[in-house]
Every structure is written in structure tokens, then in C-alpha cells.
């Protein structure tokens, strides 16, 4: 709520109607990045919104989007490099948002009854969040599931028996769970995640000359 | 606008052969990595010494018996159960301890140290009239139960009409498809390539690398030998012997170092940690392998001193460590005799 209020004030200063404005992908980039983890992104930091939101529409070749003010935070069309995600996991914004717990711990699913059904197929449709209460990975655009992002992947591996945690526990949507499985398998293949290997027994008579 | 990377379903993480009229078809693909040039350290066949009983006994003694480490809970994705508490008589406790000792011996079974295997060259028949029957080779495997995978019949019909025994890589790949070994991948994990292997070793994950190598390769596979020797050399250079102590890999590592004649770091480690028995065993092993066994009849301290004066490479460091150890021993014995005199007089 605070974010929306602040943004509408900024827009009022620039004499733009606060309800809708034409914004190209270039400006969503600016708004989301330059506010330092952003007043519009899920990971709240307490920095001021940027003053660089321009009233002029982008005249470059990028196609423009007509985006509602509240929809800007739902866009998931940017491809964020893994290195930035790895840097984000060590940042102050991350630690204020999640602390030292895994990212899925504080997430709460909404369903009727005692027993949770399987998680949804995907939170993201047509390059934007299409649900309220998206899953722990989809809601934070700087959490990228990649085989190099070991710190994030380890949060989804059980510390007790080394198994990958089920979606009933973590709340990930099915597409993200599949991405997670791929990333973890790849990381284990590259040797970035160590794990216990089943012991192999030998019959010496096979090898004696 | 930037597009997202294409996602793909992982399906089953295994490659299945394409069946064509009941016969598996493979396109030619090289599974073998070029073994990077590395110094093998020795040309002697280690299997001559590895399977000898006295060598096995010495290596077993050197490995140590840390029950806590060996019986550590392995995280294999299993269903966890709470621990059980039982009330037993002394006889029952002794029986359980004996069972545990046998179980420990099984867990500490050493992976064999062998020389590289010879490539398979046996040709079963040459039929030039079959030339060009297809653009890929056909691989046939006998999938009867109860045959040892090393003796299982795997033959290949090349497009030039030659029927030959499958190479070791083809054999392992086929056997893994039809009779999968747990922990083994069909293609060699990228972890065993030079750059990634180096990264793992720098992080100090020696036991992980060795365990995975044991599961992935046969002990006479050139890749297995390359990976294990590189790991042993790394452990030796960084003096991290305690990480492998009381594991199944310590014995083969010690034998490798003795065969390379680079056991001085290990001897230094034993002396500085005051493990004289292990130091003596190590020197005895050296003499067993490199010279005549009559040396082993000497006194313990004499043996070590002979080694330090004689075949040792890092003489100054070993000398110093040995002298320090003798000093400490002397002081300890003096203190002990003094306290004994005091208690006797009292």
C-alpha cells in the first residue's frame, strides 16, 4: 500500500493521471532496478522511489505496453542474469525480506479445508503474474533457478535426508518445481552441490589377475 | 523485447535406445573424454601388491576405526525413522558389537587399485557383404539375469560389416541401461572433467569425488584412475589426510603414495599427531613394496629412523619432527616415572 501511495504522489508531481500511463519495457526496467530492489518489487527496501519516471512515451522501436500502475509489479518479461540473482541473495534487501530462513518458509497458501491440493500449474501467464498470492519463486523476480545459483537451490533440499522438498511443503507452482529439479540435477552433475553417493561394493575375484 | 529461455520437461533422466524391429540402435557418439596429460607417478602394476594379504592387513590398520565417522547417517533420500532404544544383556551387547564390527569391515572395503585396462580388440567375424546396411552401428547385449556385467556378452556390428566385441565404454553404457547401478549415470558427469574436478578439489570435497568415482567407473577405467590419482595427489599436497582417515579411500591413497614414493607428507602427519603405530606401519609397508621384507623385523623407532636417514625425500622436516617427538616422549616417560615413584612412596 505504501508503495502505491508514494508512486501516485510522484506521478501527481509530474502531472500525470495516477490511474494509467503508457510505459515501455525500458521504463519498467528503470523503475524496478534503480529503486535499488525497488519500491515496486516484492523485496522491499526502504529507498525512495526514483525521480526518473518520465512523462514522455518512448519513441524507440520497443513496443509500448499499456500497463496499469498496479500491474507494473506483475510484469515478468525481463530476463535477469544469474549473477544478479546470486548477488541479490547476499544483499541487504534479501536479508531484510527473508532473514536467514529459506524463501518458502513464510509463504502461506490459500485454500479451503484442512488438506492442501496440489499447487497450481503456473503463476505466470503471458509474461505477467496471473494470480494473487504467487509462489515463493514467482513472486520475487530476482530469485532465478539456475544450476549456478547454489545458495538458492540448497534451500529446497532437505537437510535431513537430502531429498528435494515436495511442492506441498514449499508451495512452488509446477513449472517452477520442474525448473528446480532441472537446476538441481544439473548442479549435481557439475559437482556444485555435493551429496552422499550409494556405497558400491566390490568382488575382488573379478579384478585379481 | 527479450524472450525468456525455453523451458523443457525433464522426463526420465536416462537415455533409452530407439528400438527398431527389436534391436537397439545407436548413433556413433564419443563418451570418452580425452584424458588430459597428467603424471601417472609410476608404471608398476599396483594390482600385484594390492591384493597381497600382508599389504591389505597394513592398509586396514592404517585406515583406522572411527565408528562415528563410518556409521554417519548418509542422506540418500530415504524415509527417516526415529532411533530405537533397546535393553540388552552383556552377552547380547557383545553380539551386537561383533555384528557392527563385521558391518564396519564391509563399509571400509577398499576400492581396488589397478592398472588401466587394455582396449578390446576381439573381432568375431568380418562380413564385407553387409557393408553399408545402415548409417550407424548396431549394438547387441545379452540381457539374461545373473551374469556378471564384466562377462556379459555385448557385441557391435559396424556399418562396414565387422562384428566385434563391444569396447569397454559401449559395454558399460549398455549394461547401465539394462542393469542400472545406483549412483551411476549413463554419460560421465561433467564433474569429472578437468576444470570442474579442479573446482571440487579446491573446495576440499575429496570424499565426495572419490565416492562418486567409485560408483560411476570401474576400477580399471582410465577415467577412474585419472580422477582418483588427481584426488590423492591433491590430498597429499594440501596435507588433508584426516578428511580421508577412517574411510574406504584411505588405504588405496596410502598405497598410491607409497608406489609414487611421496609418502613423506603422510609420515610427517603421523609423527606430528603422535601416531607412532601408524608411522611404523607406513614404513613397514614401504619396505614391503620397495625392498626386501627383512626390514620389518627391526625395532619400531629404529625402523623410522632408518627410513628418515635413508629413502626419505623431505629429510629436514622429518628429522625435526622426529626429534621433537622423541623429546616429548622422553619428558612424558620421565613425568610418568616420577608420578609412579610418588605413588609408591605414598
Coordinates of C-alpha atoms in Angstrom, one line a residue:
Chain A
X1 CA 0.0 0.0 0.0
X2 CA 2.8 2.4 0.9
X3 CA 4.4 1.8 -2.4
X4 CA 1.3 2.7 -4.4
X5 CA 0.8 5.9 -2.3
X6 CA 4.3 7.0 -2.8
X7 CA 4.2 6.3 -6.5
X8 CA 1.0 8.2 -7.0
X9 CA 2.4 11.2 -5.2
X10 CA 5.4 11.1 -7.5
X11 CA 3.2 11.0 -10.6
X12 CA 1.0 13.8 -9.3
X13 CA 4.1 15.9 -9.1
X14 CA 4.8 15.2 -12.7
X15 CA 1.2 16.0 -13.6
X16 CA 0.2 12.6 -14.9
X17 CA -3.1 10.8 -14.2
X18 CA -2.2 8.3 -11.5
X19 CA -4.5 5.7 -12.8
X20 CA -3.0 4.7 -16.2
X21 CA 0.1 5.7 -18.0
X22 CA 1.9 4.5 -21.1
X23 CA 5.1 2.8 -20.1
X24 CA 7.5 0.9 -22.3
X25 CA 9.6 -2.0 -21.0
X26 CA 12.5 0.3 -20.8
X27 CA 10.9 2.3 -18.1
X28 CA 9.7 -0.7 -16.1
X29 CA 13.3 -1.7 -16.1
X30 CA 14.3 1.7 -14.8
X31 CA 11.7 1.8 -12.1
X32 CA 12.3 -1.7 -10.9
X33 CA 16.1 -1.6 -11.0
X34 CA 17.1 1.9 -10.0
X35 CA 15.0 2.0 -6.8
X36 CA 17.5 -0.5 -5.5
X37 CA 15.4 -3.6 -5.2
X38 CA 12.6 -1.3 -5.7
X39 CA 9.5 0.1 -4.1
X40 CA 7.6 -1.9 -6.7
X41 CA 9.2 -5.3 -6.4
X42 CA 8.4 -7.8 -3.8
X43 CA 11.7 -7.4 -1.9
X44 CA 11.0 -4.3 -0.1
X45 CA 13.9 -2.0 0.6
X46 CA 13.3 1.3 2.2
X47 CA 14.8 3.5 -0.5
X48 CA 12.9 6.4 -2.1
X49 CA 11.3 6.0 -5.5
X50 CA 13.3 7.2 -8.4
X51 CA 12.5 10.6 -9.8
X52 CA 13.3 9.5 -13.3
X53 CA 9.9 8.3 -14.4
X54 CA 9.5 10.4 -17.5
X55 CA 6.2 11.6 -18.9
X56 CA 7.3 11.3 -22.5
X57 CA 6.5 7.9 -24.1
X58 CA 9.4 6.0 -25.5
X59 CA 9.8 6.7 -29.2
X60 CA 12.3 3.9 -29.8
X61 CA 11.5 0.7 -31.6
X62 CA 10.5 -1.1 -28.4
X63 CA 6.7 -1.9 -28.5
X64 CA 4.9 0.0 -25.7
X65 CA 2.7 -1.6 -23.1
X66 CA -0.3 0.0 -21.7
X67 CA 0.1 -1.0 -18.1
X68 CA -1.9 -0.3 -15.0
X69 CA 0.0 1.3 -12.2
X70 CA -0.6 -1.8 -10.0
X71 CA 0.3 -4.1 -12.9
X72 CA 3.8 -2.9 -13.3
X73 CA 5.0 -5.0 -10.4
X74 CA 3.4 -8.1 -12.1
X75 CA 5.5 -7.9 -15.3
X76 CA 7.8 -10.9 -15.7
X77 CA 9.1 -10.3 -19.2
X78 CA 12.7 -9.3 -18.2
X79 CA 15.3 -12.0 -18.3
X80 CA 17.5 -11.4 -15.2
X81 CA 21.0 -12.9 -15.4
X82 CA 22.0 -15.5 -12.8
X83 CA 24.9 -13.4 -11.5
X84 CA 22.4 -10.6 -10.4
X85 CA 20.3 -13.3 -8.6
X86 CA 23.4 -14.6 -6.8
X87 CA 24.3 -11.0 -5.8
X88 CA 20.7 -10.4 -4.6
X89 CA 20.9 -13.4 -2.3
X90 CA 23.8 -11.8 -0.5
X91 CA 22.2 -8.3 -0.4
X92 CA 20.6 -6.4 2.4
X93 CA 17.2 -6.3 0.6
X94 CA 17.2 -10.1 0.6
X95 CA 18.1 -10.4 4.3
X96 CA 15.5 -7.9 5.4
X97 CA 12.9 -9.7 3.4
X98 CA 13.7 -13.3 4.2
X99 CA 16.2 -13.3 7.1
X100 CA 18.3 -16.5 7.3
X101 CA 15.3 -18.8 6.5
X102 CA 14.6 -20.5 3.2
X103 CA 12.4 -18.3 0.9
X104 CA 9.5 -20.7 1.1
X105 CA 9.1 -20.8 4.9
X106 CA 7.0 -17.7 5.4
X107 CA 4.9 -18.3 2.3
X108 CA 1.3 -19.3 3.1
X109 CA -1.0 -20.9 0.6
X110 CA -4.7 -20.0 0.4
X111 CA -7.2 -23.0 0.1
X112 CA -10.4 -24.2 1.6
X113 CA -10.3 -27.1 4.1
X114 CA -7.6 -28.8 6.0
X115 CA -5.6 -30.5 3.2
X116 CA -3.9 -28.5 0.6
X117 CA -4.4 -29.6 -3.0
X118 CA -1.5 -29.8 -5.5
X119 CA 0.0 -26.4 -6.3
X120 CA -1.1 -24.6 -9.4
X121 CA 0.4 -25.2 -12.8
X122 CA 2.0 -21.8 -13.2
X123 CA 1.8 -18.4 -11.7
X124 CA 3.0 -16.6 -14.8
X125 CA 0.9 -16.4 -18.0
X126 CA 1.7 -14.2 -21.0
X127 CA 4.7 -12.8 -19.2
X128 CA 3.0 -11.5 -16.2
X129 CA 1.8 -12.8 -12.8
X130 CA -1.7 -14.0 -13.3
X131 CA -2.6 -14.8 -9.7
X132 CA -2.8 -13.1 -6.4
X133 CA -0.5 -14.9 -3.9
X134 CA 2.1 -16.2 -6.4
X135 CA 4.5 -18.9 -5.3
X136 CA 7.7 -18.1 -3.4
X137 CA 9.9 -18.0 -6.6
X138 CA 7.5 -16.3 -8.9
X139 CA 6.6 -13.5 -6.5
X140 CA 10.3 -12.4 -6.3
X141 CA 11.6 -11.7 -9.8
X142 CA 15.3 -11.8 -8.6
X143 CA 15.1 -15.4 -7.5
X144 CA 16.4 -17.2 -10.5
X145 CA 16.5 -21.0 -10.5
X146 CA 19.8 -21.8 -12.2
X147 CA 22.4 -24.5 -11.7
X148 CA 25.0 -21.9 -10.7
X149 CA 22.7 -20.3 -8.1
X150 CA 23.6 -23.0 -5.5
X151 CA 22.7 -20.9 -2.5
X152 CA 19.0 -20.7 -3.6
X153 CA 18.8 -24.4 -4.8
X154 CA 20.1 -25.7 -1.4
X155 CA 17.1 -24.1 0.3
X156 CA 14.9 -26.6 -1.5
X157 CA 16.9 -29.7 -0.5
X158 CA 16.0 -31.3 2.8
X159 CA 18.8 -31.0 5.4
X160 CA 17.8 -34.3 6.9
X161 CA 17.7 -36.8 4.1
X162 CA 19.0 -34.9 1.1
X163 CA 15.7 -35.2 -0.8
X164 CA 14.2 -32.4 -2.9
X165 CA 11.3 -30.9 -0.8
X166 CA 7.8 -31.5 -2.3
X167 CA 5.6 -28.7 -3.5
X168 CA 3.1 -29.4 -0.7
X169 CA 5.8 -28.1 1.6
X170 CA 7.4 -25.3 -0.4
X171 CA 4.3 -24.1 -2.3
X172 CA 6.1 -23.7 -5.6
X173 CA 4.0 -23.8 -8.8
X174 CA 4.5 -26.9 -11.0
X175 CA 6.6 -25.1 -13.7
X176 CA 9.0 -23.7 -11.1
X177 CA 9.2 -27.1 -9.4
X178 CA 10.2 -28.6 -12.7
X179 CA 12.8 -25.8 -13.3
X180 CA 14.1 -26.5 -9.8
X181 CA 14.5 -30.2 -10.5
X182 CA 16.4 -29.5 -13.7
X183 CA 18.7 -27.0 -11.9
X184 CA 19.4 -29.3 -9.0
X185 CA 20.2 -32.2 -11.3
X186 CA 22.5 -30.0 -13.4
X187 CA 24.2 -28.6 -10.3
X188 CA 24.8 -32.2 -9.0
X189 CA 26.2 -33.2 -12.4
X190 CA 28.7 -30.3 -12.4
X191 CA 29.6 -31.1 -8.8
X192 CA 28.4 -27.7 -7.5
X193 CA 26.1 -29.5 -4.9
X194 CA 27.8 -32.3 -3.0
X195 CA 25.6 -35.3 -2.0
X196 CA 26.0 -38.7 -0.5
X197 CA 26.5 -41.4 -3.1
X198 CA 25.3 -45.0 -2.5
X199 CA 28.2 -47.2 -1.5
X200 CA 29.4 -49.5 -4.2
X201 CA 30.7 -52.9 -3.1
X202 CA 33.4 -54.9 -5.0
X203 CA 34.0 -58.6 -5.6
X204 CA 37.8 -58.8 -5.6
X205 CA 37.8 -62.0 -7.5
X206 CA 36.6 -60.0 -10.6
X207 CA 39.8 -57.9 -10.5
X208 CA 42.5 -60.3 -9.4
X209 CA 44.7 -61.4 -12.3
Chain B
X1 CA 11.8 -7.4 -26.3
X2 CA 13.9 -10.1 -24.6
X3 CA 12.4 -13.6 -24.5
X4 CA 12.6 -16.0 -21.7
X5 CA 14.7 -19.1 -22.1
X6 CA 12.7 -22.1 -23.3
X7 CA 11.8 -24.5 -20.6
X8 CA 11.8 -28.2 -21.1
X9 CA 10.3 -31.1 -19.2
X10 CA 13.0 -33.3 -17.8
X11 CA 11.1 -36.6 -18.3
X12 CA 13.3 -39.6 -17.2
X13 CA 16.9 -38.7 -16.7
X14 CA 18.1 -41.7 -18.8
X15 CA 18.7 -42.3 -22.4
X16 CA 16.7 -45.1 -23.9
X17 CA 17.7 -46.7 -27.1
X18 CA 15.5 -46.3 -30.1
X19 CA 14.1 -49.8 -30.8
X20 CA 13.9 -50.8 -34.5
X21 CA 12.5 -54.3 -35.1
X22 CA 13.6 -55.4 -31.6
X23 CA 17.2 -54.2 -32.0
X24 CA 18.8 -51.2 -30.2
X25 CA 20.2 -48.6 -32.5
X26 CA 22.9 -46.1 -31.5
X27 CA 24.5 -43.3 -33.4
X28 CA 28.2 -43.1 -33.0
X29 CA 29.0 -40.8 -30.2
X30 CA 32.1 -40.5 -28.2
X31 CA 31.6 -40.9 -24.5
X32 CA 35.3 -41.0 -23.7
X33 CA 36.9 -37.7 -22.7
X34 CA 40.5 -37.2 -23.8
X35 CA 42.5 -38.0 -20.7
X36 CA 44.4 -34.8 -20.1
X37 CA 48.1 -35.3 -19.8
X38 CA 49.0 -35.9 -16.2
X39 CA 51.9 -37.6 -14.5
X40 CA 50.9 -41.1 -13.6
X41 CA 53.6 -41.2 -11.0
X42 CA 54.6 -44.9 -11.6
X43 CA 54.4 -47.5 -14.2
X44 CA 54.3 -50.5 -11.9
X45 CA 51.2 -52.6 -11.9
X46 CA 49.5 -51.8 -8.5
X47 CA 47.3 -54.9 -8.5
X48 CA 50.5 -57.1 -7.9
X49 CA 50.8 -55.6 -4.4
X50 CA 47.2 -54.5 -3.6
X51 CA 45.7 -58.0 -3.2
X52 CA 48.5 -59.4 -1.0
X53 CA 47.3 -60.3 2.5
X54 CA 50.1 -58.5 4.4
X55 CA 49.6 -55.3 2.4
X56 CA 45.8 -55.5 2.9
X57 CA 46.3 -56.0 6.7
X58 CA 48.7 -53.0 6.9
X59 CA 46.4 -50.8 4.9
X60 CA 43.4 -51.9 7.1
X61 CA 45.4 -51.0 10.3
X62 CA 46.4 -47.6 8.8
X63 CA 42.8 -46.7 7.9
X64 CA 41.7 -46.5 11.5
X65 CA 38.3 -47.4 13.0
X66 CA 36.3 -44.3 13.8
X67 CA 32.8 -45.8 14.3
X68 CA 31.2 -42.4 14.5
X69 CA 32.5 -41.4 11.1
X70 CA 31.9 -44.7 9.3
X71 CA 28.3 -45.1 10.6
X72 CA 27.4 -41.5 10.0
X73 CA 23.9 -41.0 8.6
X74 CA 24.0 -41.0 4.8
X75 CA 21.5 -38.7 3.2
X76 CA 20.1 -40.9 0.4
X77 CA 16.6 -39.5 0.2
X78 CA 15.4 -42.3 2.5
X79 CA 12.4 -42.2 4.8
X80 CA 13.7 -41.2 8.2
X81 CA 12.8 -43.2 11.3
X82 CA 13.3 -42.3 15.0
X83 CA 16.2 -44.1 16.8
X84 CA 15.3 -47.3 18.7
X85 CA 16.4 -47.9 22.3
X86 CA 16.8 -51.5 23.5
X87 CA 17.6 -53.1 26.8
X88 CA 20.2 -55.8 26.4
X89 CA 22.3 -58.2 28.5
X90 CA 26.1 -58.0 28.3
X91 CA 26.1 -61.1 26.0
X92 CA 23.6 -59.6 23.6
X93 CA 25.6 -56.3 23.6
X94 CA 28.8 -58.3 22.7
X95 CA 26.9 -60.0 19.9
X96 CA 25.7 -56.7 18.5
X97 CA 29.2 -55.2 18.7
X98 CA 30.6 -58.2 16.8
X99 CA 27.9 -57.7 14.1
X100 CA 28.7 -54.0 14.0
X101 CA 32.4 -54.8 13.6
X102 CA 31.6 -57.0 10.6
X103 CA 29.4 -54.3 9.1
X104 CA 32.2 -51.8 9.6
X105 CA 34.6 -54.0 7.7
X106 CA 32.1 -54.2 4.8
X107 CA 31.8 -50.4 4.8
X108 CA 35.5 -50.0 4.8
X109 CA 36.2 -52.3 1.9
X110 CA 38.9 -50.7 -0.2
X111 CA 38.2 -50.0 -3.9
X112 CA 40.9 -51.9 -5.8
X113 CA 44.0 -50.1 -7.2
X114 CA 44.5 -51.4 -10.7
X115 CA 46.3 -50.5 -13.9
X116 CA 44.5 -49.1 -16.9
X117 CA 42.6 -51.7 -18.8
X118 CA 43.6 -52.8 -22.3
X119 CA 41.2 -51.8 -25.1
X120 CA 39.1 -54.6 -26.5
X121 CA 40.2 -55.7 -29.9
X122 CA 38.5 -59.1 -30.5
X123 CA 36.7 -59.4 -33.8
X124 CA 34.1 -62.1 -34.1
X125 CA 33.6 -62.1 -37.8
X126 CA 34.1 -59.9 -40.9
X127 CA 31.3 -59.8 -43.4
X128 CA 32.1 -57.3 -46.1
X129 CA 28.9 -58.3 -48.0
X130 CA 26.9 -56.5 -45.2
X131 CA 28.7 -53.2 -45.8
X132 CA 26.5 -50.1 -45.7
X133 CA 23.5 -51.9 -44.3
X134 CA 22.8 -48.7 -42.2
X135 CA 24.5 -45.5 -41.3
X136 CA 25.0 -46.4 -37.7
X137 CA 26.3 -49.4 -35.8
X138 CA 24.0 -52.0 -34.1
X139 CA 24.8 -53.0 -30.5
X140 CA 23.5 -56.3 -29.2
X141 CA 23.5 -57.3 -25.5
X142 CA 22.6 -60.5 -23.7
X143 CA 20.1 -59.4 -21.0
X144 CA 19.8 -62.7 -19.2
X145 CA 19.7 -62.4 -15.4
X146 CA 22.5 -63.5 -13.2
X147 CA 25.5 -62.8 -15.4
X148 CA 28.4 -60.7 -14.1
X149 CA 28.4 -57.4 -16.1
X150 CA 32.1 -57.7 -16.8
X151 CA 31.5 -61.1 -18.5
X152 CA 28.2 -60.2 -20.2
X153 CA 28.2 -60.6 -24.0
X154 CA 27.9 -57.2 -25.8
X155 CA 28.8 -57.2 -29.5
X156 CA 28.7 -54.5 -32.1
X157 CA 28.0 -54.7 -35.9
X158 CA 29.8 -51.8 -37.5
X159 CA 28.5 -50.3 -40.8
X160 CA 31.5 -51.8 -42.6
X161 CA 30.3 -55.3 -41.8
X162 CA 32.6 -56.2 -38.9
X163 CA 31.2 -58.0 -35.9
X164 CA 33.3 -57.2 -32.9
X165 CA 33.2 -57.3 -29.1
X166 CA 32.0 -54.0 -27.7
X167 CA 34.5 -51.6 -26.4
X168 CA 34.6 -51.0 -22.6
X169 CA 32.7 -47.7 -22.9
X170 CA 29.9 -49.2 -25.1
X171 CA 29.7 -52.2 -22.7
X172 CA 29.3 -50.0 -19.7
X173 CA 26.7 -47.8 -21.3
X174 CA 24.6 -50.8 -22.4
X175 CA 24.9 -52.5 -19.0
X176 CA 23.9 -49.3 -17.3
X177 CA 20.8 -49.0 -19.5
X178 CA 19.5 -52.5 -18.8
X179 CA 21.0 -53.2 -15.4
X180 CA 21.4 -49.8 -13.7
X181 CA 23.9 -49.5 -10.9
X182 CA 22.7 -47.0 -8.2
X183 CA 24.7 -43.7 -8.3
X184 CA 25.9 -44.3 -11.8
X185 CA 25.0 -42.0 -14.8
X186 CA 25.0 -43.2 -18.4
X187 CA 27.1 -40.3 -19.5
X188 CA 30.1 -39.3 -17.5
X189 CA 29.1 -36.4 -15.1
X190 CA 30.7 -33.1 -16.0
X191 CA 32.1 -33.0 -12.5
X192 CA 34.9 -35.4 -13.7
X193 CA 36.1 -33.0 -16.5
X194 CA 39.3 -31.2 -15.6
X195 CA 38.0 -27.7 -14.8
X196 CA 35.1 -28.9 -12.7
X197 CA 37.1 -31.6 -11.0
X198 CA 39.7 -28.9 -10.1
X199 CA 36.9 -26.7 -8.6
X200 CA 35.6 -29.6 -6.5
X201 CA 39.0 -30.5 -5.2
X202 CA 39.8 -26.9 -4.3
X203 CA 36.6 -26.8 -2.2
X204 CA 38.0 -29.8 -0.4
X205 CA 35.3 -32.3 -1.3
X206 CA 37.7 -35.2 -1.6
X207 CA 35.4 -37.9 -0.2
X208 CA 32.5 -36.9 -2.4
X209 CA 34.7 -37.0 -5.6
X210 CA 36.1 -40.4 -4.6
X211 CA 32.7 -41.9 -3.7
X212 CA 31.2 -40.7 -6.9
X213 CA 34.1 -42.0 -8.9
X214 CA 33.7 -45.4 -7.3
X215 CA 30.0 -45.5 -8.2
X216 CA 30.5 -44.1 -11.7
X217 CA 33.5 -46.1 -13.0
X218 CA 35.0 -49.5 -12.9
X219 CA 38.4 -49.5 -11.0
X220 CA 40.4 -50.2 -14.2
X221 CA 38.7 -47.4 -16.2
X222 CA 41.3 -44.8 -17.3
X223 CA 39.0 -42.0 -16.2
X224 CA 38.7 -43.6 -12.7
X225 CA 42.4 -43.8 -12.4
X226 CA 42.9 -40.2 -13.6
X227 CA 40.3 -38.9 -11.1
X228 CA 41.5 -40.9 -8.1
X229 CA 45.2 -40.2 -8.7
X230 CA 44.5 -36.5 -9.1
X231 CA 42.5 -36.5 -5.8
X232 CA 45.1 -38.5 -3.9
X233 CA 47.8 -36.0 -5.1
X234 CA 45.7 -33.1 -4.1
X235 CA 45.1 -34.5 -0.6
X236 CA 48.9 -35.1 -0.3
X237 CA 49.8 -31.6 -1.4
X238 CA 47.3 -30.0 1.0
X239 CA 48.0 -32.3 3.9
X240 CA 44.3 -33.1 4.4
X241 CA 44.8 -36.7 5.4
X242 CA 42.4 -36.5 8.3
X243 CA 39.5 -36.0 5.9
X244 CA 40.0 -39.4 4.4
X245 CA 41.1 -41.2 7.5
X246 CA 38.6 -43.9 8.5
X247 CA 37.1 -44.0 5.0
X248 CA 37.4 -46.8 2.4
X249 CA 39.6 -44.5 0.3
X250 CA 42.5 -44.1 2.8
X251 CA 44.0 -47.5 2.0
X252 CA 44.3 -47.0 -1.8
X253 CA 45.5 -43.5 -1.3
X254 CA 48.4 -44.7 1.0
X255 CA 49.3 -47.4 -1.4
X256 CA 49.3 -44.9 -4.3
X257 CA 51.6 -42.5 -2.3
X258 CA 54.0 -45.3 -1.4
X259 CA 54.2 -46.5 -5.0
X260 CA 54.9 -42.9 -6.1
X261 CA 57.5 -42.6 -3.3
X262 CA 55.7 -39.5 -2.0
X263 CA 54.7 -40.7 1.5
X264 CA 56.8 -38.2 3.4
X265 CA 54.0 -35.7 4.0
X266 CA 51.9 -38.6 5.4
X267 CA 54.7 -39.7 7.6
X268 CA 55.1 -36.2 8.9
X269 CA 51.4 -36.0 9.6
X270 CA 51.6 -39.2 11.6
X271 CA 54.6 -38.2 13.6
X272 CA 53.3 -34.7 14.4
X273 CA 49.9 -36.2 15.5
X274 CA 52.0 -38.7 17.7
X275 CA 50.5 -41.7 16.0
X276 CA 53.7 -43.9 16.1
X277 CA 52.0 -47.1 15.3
X278 CA 50.6 -45.7 12.1
X279 CA 54.1 -44.2 11.2
X280 CA 55.7 -47.6 11.8
X281 CA 53.0 -49.4 9.7
X282 CA 53.7 -46.9 6.9
X283 CA 57.4 -47.5 6.9
X284 CA 56.8 -51.3 7.0
X285 CA 54.5 -51.0 4.0
X286 CA 57.2 -49.0 2.2
X287 CA 59.8 -51.7 2.8
X288 CA 57.3 -54.5 1.8
X289 CA 56.7 -52.9 -1.6
X290 CA 60.1 -51.4 -2.4
X291 CA 62.7 -53.5 -0.7
X292 CA 63.0 -56.9 1.0
X293 CA 60.7 -57.6 3.9
X294 CA 63.5 -58.5 6.3
X295 CA 63.5 -54.8 7.3
X296 CA 60.2 -55.3 9.1
X297 CA 61.9 -57.3 11.8
X298 CA 63.6 -54.2 13.2
X299 CA 62.5 -52.3 16.2
X300 CA 59.8 -49.6 15.7
X301 CA 61.8 -46.4 16.4
X302 CA 64.8 -47.9 14.6
X303 CA 62.7 -48.5 11.5
X304 CA 61.5 -44.9 11.3
X305 CA 65.0 -43.5 11.9
X306 CA 66.4 -45.8 9.2
X307 CA 63.7 -44.5 6.8
X308 CA 64.3 -40.9 7.6
X309 CA 68.1 -41.3 7.2
X310 CA 67.7 -43.4 4.1
X311 CA 65.0 -43.2 1.4
X312 CA 63.1 -40.1 2.7
X313 CA 62.9 -37.2 0.4
X314 CA 61.9 -34.4 2.9
X315 CA 64.7 -35.2 5.3
X316 CA 65.0 -31.8 7.3
X317 CA 61.3 -31.5 8.1
X318 CA 61.0 -35.2 9.1
X319 CA 64.2 -35.1 11.2
X320 CA 62.9 -32.1 13.1
X321 CA 59.5 -33.6 13.7
X322 CA 61.0 -36.9 14.8
X323 CA 63.4 -35.2 17.2
X324 CA 60.6 -33.1 18.7
X325 CA 58.5 -36.3 19.1
X326 CA 61.4 -38.1 20.9
X327 CA 61.8 -35.2 23.2
X328 CA 58.2 -35.1 24.1
X329 CA 58.2 -38.9 24.6
X330 CA 61.2 -38.7 26.9
X331 CA 59.6 -35.9 29.0
X332 CA 56.3 -37.9 29.2
X333 CA 58.1 -41.0 30.4
X334 CA 60.1 -39.1 33.0
X335 CA 56.9 -37.4 34.3
X336 CA 55.2 -40.8 34.4
X337 CA 58.1 -42.5 36.3
X338 CA 58.2 -39.6 38.8
X339 CA 54.5 -39.9 39.5
X340 CA 54.8 -43.6 39.9
X341 CA 57.7 -43.1 42.4
X342 CA 55.5 -40.6 44.3
X343 CA 52.5 -43.0 44.5
X344 CA 54.9 -45.9 45.5
X345 CA 56.4 -43.8 48.3
X346 CA 52.9 -42.7 49.5

